[in-house]
Coordinates of C-alpha atoms in Angstrom, one line a residue:
M1 CA -28.4 -8.3 -9.4
E2 CA -27.1 -8.7 -12.9
T3 CA -27.7 -5.5 -15.1
G4 CA -27.1 -7.3 -18.4
V5 CA -24.5 -8.7 -20.5
A6 CA -23.5 -7.1 -23.9
C7 CA -20.1 -8.6 -24.7
F8 CA -19.9 -6.5 -28.0
A9 CA -22.1 -3.5 -27.2
R10 CA -20.2 -1.3 -29.6
G11 CA -20.3 -3.5 -32.6
T12 CA -19.2 -7.1 -33.6
I13 CA -15.5 -7.7 -33.5
L14 CA -14.5 -10.1 -36.2
P15 CA -11.9 -12.9 -35.8
S16 CA -10.2 -11.5 -38.8
V17 CA -9.5 -8.2 -37.1
A18 CA -6.8 -10.1 -34.7
S19 CA -5.7 -12.4 -37.3
Q20 CA -4.8 -9.8 -40.2
H21 CA -1.5 -8.9 -38.3
S22 CA -0.9 -12.1 -36.2
T23 CA 2.2 -13.2 -37.5
S24 CA 4.2 -10.0 -37.3
S25 CA 2.6 -8.8 -34.1
Y26 CA 3.1 -11.8 -32.1
A27 CA 6.8 -11.9 -33.1
S28 CA 7.4 -8.2 -32.1
S29 CA 5.4 -8.7 -29.0
T30 CA 7.5 -11.6 -27.9
R31 CA 10.7 -9.7 -28.4
S32 CA 9.5 -6.6 -26.6
T33 CA 8.2 -8.5 -23.7
S34 CA 11.6 -10.1 -22.9
S35 CA 13.6 -6.9 -23.5
S36 CA 11.2 -4.9 -21.2
F37 CA 12.7 -6.6 -18.1
T38 CA 16.1 -4.9 -18.6
T39 CA 15.2 -1.8 -20.4
S40 CA 12.7 1.0 -19.7
R41 CA 11.3 0.6 -23.4
S42 CA 7.7 -0.3 -23.3
L43 CA 6.0 -3.5 -24.7
K44 CA 5.1 -3.2 -28.4
S45 CA 1.2 -3.3 -29.3
S46 CA -0.5 -6.1 -30.9
S47 CA -3.9 -6.9 -31.8
F48 CA -4.1 -9.1 -28.7
F49 CA -2.3 -6.6 -26.4
G50 CA -3.8 -3.4 -27.5
E51 CA -1.9 -0.6 -26.0
A52 CA 1.1 -1.6 -24.2
L53 CA 2.7 -0.6 -21.0
R54 CA 3.2 3.1 -21.4
V55 CA 6.4 4.6 -19.8
I56 CA 5.3 7.9 -18.5
P57 CA 7.8 10.3 -17.1
R58 CA 7.6 10.2 -13.2
S59 CA 7.7 14.1 -13.1
S60 CA 4.5 14.4 -15.2
L61 CA 2.4 12.4 -12.6
K62 CA 0.8 14.0 -9.6
V63 CA -1.6 12.7 -7.0
S64 CA -4.9 13.9 -7.8
K65 CA -8.0 13.3 -5.9
A66 CA -11.5 15.0 -6.3
Q67 CA -13.4 16.3 -3.6
N68 CA -15.7 13.7 -1.8
S69 CA -19.0 13.3 -3.2
S70 CA -22.1 11.5 -1.8
L71 CA -23.3 11.0 -5.4
I72 CA -22.1 7.6 -7.0
T73 CA -21.9 7.8 -10.9
K74 CA -23.9 4.9 -12.6
C75 CA -21.4 2.9 -14.8
E76 CA -22.7 1.3 -18.0
I77 CA -22.5 -2.1 -19.6
G78 CA -20.5 -1.6 -22.8
E79 CA -18.2 1.1 -21.7
S80 CA -14.4 1.0 -21.6
L81 CA -12.3 0.2 -18.6
E82 CA -10.9 3.9 -18.6
D83 CA -14.5 5.3 -18.6
F84 CA -15.6 3.0 -15.8
L85 CA -12.7 3.7 -13.7
S86 CA -13.1 7.6 -14.2
K87 CA -16.7 7.1 -12.6
A88 CA -15.8 4.6 -10.1
T89 CA -13.3 6.5 -8.3
P90 CA -11.8 10.0 -8.1
D91 CA -8.3 8.8 -7.2
K92 CA -6.2 9.3 -10.3
G93 CA -3.3 7.3 -8.9
L94 CA -5.6 4.3 -8.2
I95 CA -6.9 4.5 -11.8
R96 CA -3.4 4.6 -13.2
L97 CA -2.3 1.6 -11.1
L98 CA -5.4 -0.6 -12.1
I99 CA -4.9 0.4 -15.8
S100 CA -1.2 -0.6 -15.6
M101 CA -2.2 -3.9 -14.2
S102 CA -4.7 -4.5 -16.9
E103 CA -2.0 -4.2 -19.4
A104 CA 0.0 -6.8 -17.8
I105 CA -2.9 -9.1 -17.6
R106 CA -3.5 -8.7 -21.2
T107 CA 0.2 -9.7 -22.0
I108 CA -0.1 -12.7 -19.4
A109 CA -3.2 -13.8 -21.4
F110 CA -1.1 -14.1 -24.5
K111 CA 1.9 -15.8 -22.7
V112 CA -0.4 -18.4 -21.0
R113 CA -2.0 -19.3 -24.3
T114 CA 1.5 -19.8 -25.7
A115 CA 3.2 -21.1 -22.6
S116 CA 5.7 -24.0 -22.3
C117 CA 4.6 -26.0 -19.4
G118 CA 7.8 -27.6 -18.4
G119 CA 8.8 -27.2 -14.7
T120 CA 12.0 -25.5 -13.8
A121 CA 14.5 -26.0 -11.0
C122 CA 13.5 -22.9 -9.3
V123 CA 11.4 -22.8 -6.1
N124 CA 10.1 -19.9 -4.2
S125 CA 10.9 -19.1 -0.6
F126 CA 7.8 -21.0 0.5
G127 CA 9.0 -24.2 -1.1
D128 CA 6.5 -24.4 -3.9
E129 CA 7.6 -25.3 -7.4
Q130 CA 7.4 -22.6 -9.9
L131 CA 6.8 -23.0 -13.7
A132 CA 8.3 -20.8 -16.2
V133 CA 5.1 -19.1 -16.9
D134 CA 4.8 -18.3 -13.3
M135 CA 7.8 -16.3 -13.3
L136 CA 7.2 -14.5 -16.6
A137 CA 3.7 -13.4 -15.1
D138 CA 5.5 -12.3 -11.8
K139 CA 8.0 -10.1 -13.8
L140 CA 5.4 -8.7 -16.0
L141 CA 3.3 -7.4 -12.9
F142 CA 6.3 -6.1 -11.1
D143 CA 7.0 -4.1 -14.2
A144 CA 3.4 -2.9 -14.6
L145 CA 3.4 -1.6 -10.8
S146 CA 6.9 0.0 -11.6
H147 CA 5.5 1.7 -14.5
S148 CA 2.4 2.9 -12.7
H149 CA 4.5 5.3 -10.5
F150 CA 1.9 4.9 -7.8
C151 CA 3.0 1.8 -6.2
K152 CA 5.2 2.3 -3.2
Y153 CA 5.6 -1.6 -2.2
A154 CA 4.8 -4.8 -4.0
C155 CA 5.2 -8.5 -3.1
S156 CA 4.1 -11.7 -4.7
E157 CA 3.7 -15.3 -3.7
E158 CA 6.8 -16.0 -5.8
V159 CA 8.8 -13.1 -4.4
P160 CA 7.2 -12.8 -0.9
E161 CA 9.3 -9.9 0.3
L162 CA 8.6 -6.3 0.0
Q163 CA 9.9 -4.8 -3.2
D164 CA 10.2 -0.9 -3.3
M165 CA 8.5 0.2 -6.6
G166 CA 9.6 3.8 -6.2
G167 CA 6.0 5.2 -5.8
P168 CA 5.1 7.7 -2.9
V169 CA 3.8 6.7 0.5
E170 CA 1.4 9.6 0.5
G171 CA -1.2 9.1 -2.2
G172 CA 0.5 5.9 -3.2
F173 CA -0.3 2.1 -2.8
S174 CA 1.0 -1.2 -1.8
V175 CA 0.0 -4.3 -3.8
A176 CA 0.2 -8.0 -3.0
F177 CA -0.5 -10.6 -5.8
D178 CA -0.6 -14.2 -6.9
P179 CA 0.7 -14.0 -10.5
L180 CA -0.7 -17.1 -11.6
D181 CA -3.0 -18.9 -9.4
G182 CA -3.5 -22.5 -10.6
S183 CA -0.4 -22.7 -12.6
S184 CA 0.0 -26.4 -11.9
I185 CA -3.1 -26.9 -14.3
V186 CA -1.9 -24.9 -17.0
D187 CA -0.7 -27.8 -18.8
T188 CA -4.2 -29.5 -18.7
N189 CA -5.7 -26.3 -20.4
F190 CA -8.0 -25.3 -17.3
T191 CA -8.7 -21.8 -16.5
V192 CA -6.1 -20.0 -14.3
G193 CA -5.8 -16.5 -13.2
T194 CA -3.9 -13.5 -11.6
I195 CA -5.2 -12.2 -8.0
F196 CA -4.2 -9.0 -6.4
G197 CA -5.1 -6.6 -3.7
V198 CA -4.3 -3.0 -3.3
W199 CA -3.8 -1.3 0.1
P200 CA -3.2 2.5 0.7
G201 CA 0.2 3.7 1.8
D202 CA 3.1 1.5 2.6
K203 CA 1.6 -1.4 4.6
L204 CA 0.8 -4.9 4.0
T205 CA 1.2 -6.3 7.6
G206 CA -0.9 -5.1 10.4
V207 CA -3.7 -4.3 8.1
T208 CA -7.0 -6.2 7.1
G209 CA -8.6 -7.1 3.9
R210 CA -11.1 -4.3 4.8
D211 CA -8.4 -1.9 4.4
Q212 CA -8.2 -2.6 0.6
V213 CA -9.1 0.1 -1.8
A214 CA -9.5 -2.2 -4.6
A215 CA -8.9 -6.0 -5.6
A216 CA -9.1 -7.8 -8.9
M217 CA -8.7 -10.9 -10.7
G218 CA -7.4 -11.6 -14.4
I219 CA -8.9 -14.6 -15.6
Y220 CA -7.3 -16.6 -18.6
G221 CA -9.8 -19.2 -19.9
P222 CA -12.1 -19.5 -23.1
R223 CA -12.4 -15.7 -22.5
T224 CA -10.0 -13.3 -20.9
T225 CA -11.6 -11.2 -18.3
Y226 CA -10.5 -8.5 -15.7
V227 CA -12.8 -8.6 -12.7
I228 CA -12.6 -5.4 -10.4
A229 CA -14.0 -4.4 -6.9
I230 CA -13.3 -0.8 -5.7
K231 CA -14.0 0.1 -2.1
G232 CA -16.9 2.4 -1.7
F233 CA -18.3 1.7 -5.1
P234 CA -21.2 -0.8 -5.4
G235 CA -20.7 -4.0 -7.3
T236 CA -18.0 -6.3 -8.8
H237 CA -17.4 -5.6 -12.5
E238 CA -16.3 -7.8 -15.2
F239 CA -14.3 -6.6 -18.3
L240 CA -13.8 -8.7 -21.4
L241 CA -10.6 -8.6 -23.5
L242 CA -11.8 -7.9 -27.1
D243 CA -9.8 -9.0 -30.2
E244 CA -8.7 -5.4 -30.7
G245 CA -7.1 -5.4 -27.3
K246 CA -9.3 -3.1 -25.3
W247 CA -11.3 -4.0 -22.2
Q248 CA -15.1 -3.7 -22.4
H249 CA -17.5 -3.7 -19.3
V250 CA -19.9 -6.8 -19.7
K251 CA -21.2 -7.5 -16.3
E252 CA -22.0 -6.0 -12.9
T253 CA -22.7 -8.2 -9.9
T254 CA -24.4 -6.8 -6.9
E255 CA -26.3 -9.7 -5.4
I256 CA -25.3 -13.2 -4.7
S257 CA -28.5 -15.3 -4.4
E258 CA -29.2 -18.8 -3.0
G259 CA -28.5 -21.6 -5.3
K260 CA -27.3 -25.2 -5.2
M261 CA -23.9 -25.1 -6.7
F262 CA -20.8 -26.0 -4.6
S263 CA -16.8 -25.9 -4.9
P264 CA -15.5 -28.0 -2.2
G265 CA -11.7 -27.5 -1.8
N266 CA -9.3 -29.6 0.4
L267 CA -11.7 -32.6 0.4
R268 CA -9.0 -34.7 2.1
A269 CA -9.7 -32.7 5.2
T270 CA -12.9 -34.6 5.4
F271 CA -11.0 -37.8 6.6
D272 CA -10.4 -36.2 10.1
N273 CA -12.6 -33.3 10.2
P274 CA -16.2 -34.8 10.8
D275 CA -17.9 -31.7 10.7
Y276 CA -16.6 -30.8 7.1
D277 CA -17.6 -34.4 6.1
K278 CA -21.2 -33.6 7.4
L279 CA -21.2 -30.4 5.4
I280 CA -20.0 -32.1 2.2
N281 CA -22.6 -35.0 2.7
Y282 CA -25.3 -32.3 3.2
Y283 CA -24.4 -30.7 -0.4
V284 CA -24.6 -34.3 -2.0
K285 CA -27.9 -35.3 -0.2
E286 CA -29.6 -31.9 -1.2
K287 CA -28.5 -32.5 -4.9
Y288 CA -26.2 -29.7 -5.1
T289 CA -24.3 -29.2 -8.6
L290 CA -20.8 -29.9 -8.2
R291 CA -18.5 -27.2 -10.0
Y292 CA -14.9 -27.6 -9.0
T293 CA -11.8 -27.3 -11.1
G294 CA -9.0 -27.2 -8.6
G295 CA -8.3 -23.6 -9.4
M296 CA -9.3 -21.1 -6.9
V297 CA -9.9 -18.2 -9.4
P298 CA -12.5 -19.9 -11.6
D299 CA -14.0 -21.6 -8.8
V300 CA -14.6 -18.4 -7.1
N301 CA -15.3 -16.3 -10.1
Q302 CA -18.2 -18.6 -11.0
I303 CA -20.0 -17.5 -7.7
I304 CA -19.8 -13.8 -9.1
V305 CA -20.6 -14.8 -12.6
K306 CA -23.6 -17.2 -11.7
E307 CA -24.7 -15.1 -8.7
K308 CA -25.1 -18.1 -6.5
G309 CA -23.1 -21.0 -4.9
V310 CA -20.5 -21.6 -2.4
F311 CA -16.8 -22.3 -2.3
T312 CA -15.1 -24.0 0.8
N313 CA -11.4 -24.8 1.8
V314 CA -11.3 -26.2 5.2
I315 CA -8.6 -27.5 7.4
S316 CA -8.3 -30.4 9.7
P317 CA -5.8 -31.9 12.2
T318 CA -3.7 -33.5 9.4
T319 CA -4.4 -31.0 6.6
K320 CA -3.2 -27.6 7.4
A321 CA -4.3 -24.3 5.9
K322 CA -2.8 -23.7 2.4
L323 CA -4.6 -20.5 1.2
R324 CA -2.6 -17.4 1.8
L325 CA -4.5 -14.4 3.4
L326 CA -2.6 -11.6 1.9
F327 CA -2.2 -12.8 -1.8
E328 CA -5.4 -14.8 -2.3
V329 CA -8.0 -14.9 0.4
A330 CA -8.5 -11.2 1.3
P331 CA -8.5 -9.9 -2.3
L332 CA -11.1 -12.6 -3.4
G333 CA -12.9 -11.6 -0.2
L334 CA -13.4 -7.9 -1.5
L335 CA -14.6 -9.3 -4.8
I336 CA -17.1 -11.5 -3.3
E337 CA -18.4 -9.0 -0.7
N338 CA -18.6 -6.2 -3.0
A339 CA -20.7 -8.4 -5.3
G340 CA -23.3 -8.9 -2.6
G341 CA -21.8 -12.2 -1.1
Y342 CA -20.1 -13.2 2.1
S343 CA -16.9 -14.7 3.3
S344 CA -15.9 -16.6 6.5
D345 CA -13.0 -18.3 8.0
G346 CA -15.4 -20.1 10.2
T347 CA -16.1 -17.2 12.8
Q348 CA -15.6 -13.9 11.0
S349 CA -15.5 -12.3 7.6
V350 CA -12.0 -12.8 6.1
L351 CA -11.8 -9.1 5.6
D352 CA -11.7 -8.6 9.3
K353 CA -8.7 -10.9 9.8
V354 CA -5.4 -9.1 10.5
I355 CA -2.5 -9.8 8.3
V356 CA 0.4 -10.3 10.7
N357 CA 2.8 -11.9 8.5
L358 CA 3.0 -12.1 4.7
D359 CA 2.6 -15.7 4.7
D360 CA -0.4 -16.0 6.9
R361 CA -2.9 -18.8 5.8
T362 CA -6.4 -19.6 6.7
Q363 CA -9.4 -21.6 5.8
V364 CA -12.2 -19.9 3.9
A365 CA -15.6 -20.1 2.7
Y366 CA -17.2 -17.7 0.0
G367 CA -20.9 -17.6 -1.0
S368 CA -24.4 -16.4 -0.5
K369 CA -25.5 -15.5 3.1
N370 CA -27.3 -18.6 3.9
E371 CA -24.4 -20.7 2.6
I372 CA -22.1 -18.9 4.8
I373 CA -24.5 -19.3 7.8
R374 CA -24.7 -23.2 7.0
F375 CA -20.7 -23.3 6.9
E376 CA -20.2 -21.5 10.2
E377 CA -23.0 -23.3 11.9
T378 CA -22.1 -26.8 10.8
L379 CA -18.4 -26.4 11.6
Y380 CA -18.6 -24.3 14.7
G381 CA -22.3 -24.6 16.1
S382 CA -23.3 -21.0 15.6
S383 CA -23.2 -18.3 12.9
R384 CA -22.6 -14.4 13.4
L385 CA -24.8 -13.9 10.4
K386 CA -27.9 -15.2 11.9
G387 CA -30.5 -12.3 12.1
V388 CA -28.3 -10.1 10.0
P389 CA -30.2 -8.5 7.1
V390 CA -28.9 -9.5 3.7
G391 CA -26.2 -6.9 2.6
A392 CA -25.3 -6.0 5.9
S393 CA -21.7 -6.7 7.3
A394 CA -21.1 -8.7 10.5

């Protein structure tokens, strides 16, 4: 259930706060961002960025974990990201990594707003065209993971090979991310976003989505938000980027209820997948509200924000799976399931699928329990969730 929304719980932030220094801060931020790729100098602060990436001596960082406790501290709407994380996990390394990624996301939000959307001649090893803002976001996120000092390996959709970030194996993490999901719709000014999942240790294959210790989205739209799920801590939590550059906790989602809202991806599959065609016709006949942008981040995030609905992306004999399990499907699966929703590849939760190769792809559905039951029964004749209590995994 939603606990409440208080976007400016600590006082109203006036637009003039950001605009007072806009001219000088934008110029200095742009210069420092480009130089950060070749030097260890941290990014300069601005009213949009808040605190920049901080370069902390590696020797001053130690893996620090509190003793396990059966008590879960209650987080409050309106608190800062740092305060929330200190309550959500005792793992100081994970806290540092998630804060470092928030700093990169804050910078990417500004770059997306001011991006030149012309394509480049570059392509990644999967053969997808890259835009200039894709590659900038990719560099910022790798830079953030390196600065965190707790990331051992990282890889992205744009650089789909393990990159050694220099962090420890014991007490460290490996991170997979999609730097800018939906980059092809940046030029149309649609919402786009960053997706990432965090796994313990040095493995990103031979693991499942359920092994993640955290997952998050950075969402760049009319608002910039940072949506986080932490394994073992209830709920999926949304943070709003304020004008002063700080993140404020504005929403907690712990339940995805039933509601007639659908986001049907890969509709071309209905041509030769009659079961998917039947499912789409059901949504139309039952007068579901269509909410689909073509960007996976906003289409899945709306399920968390609205606390209802279903997202589908289904394959057929002529339309193969496009969505990548490691970079997109598994992290979003943790965000949805921590929020009280369910996921499915047709027969099982996407969090239970073993990631064999970095480029593994899959079909997927996210939504409320009854919507996932309908998805599985329509496509495969039965559902593993039939008779399972709401909130229980299957």
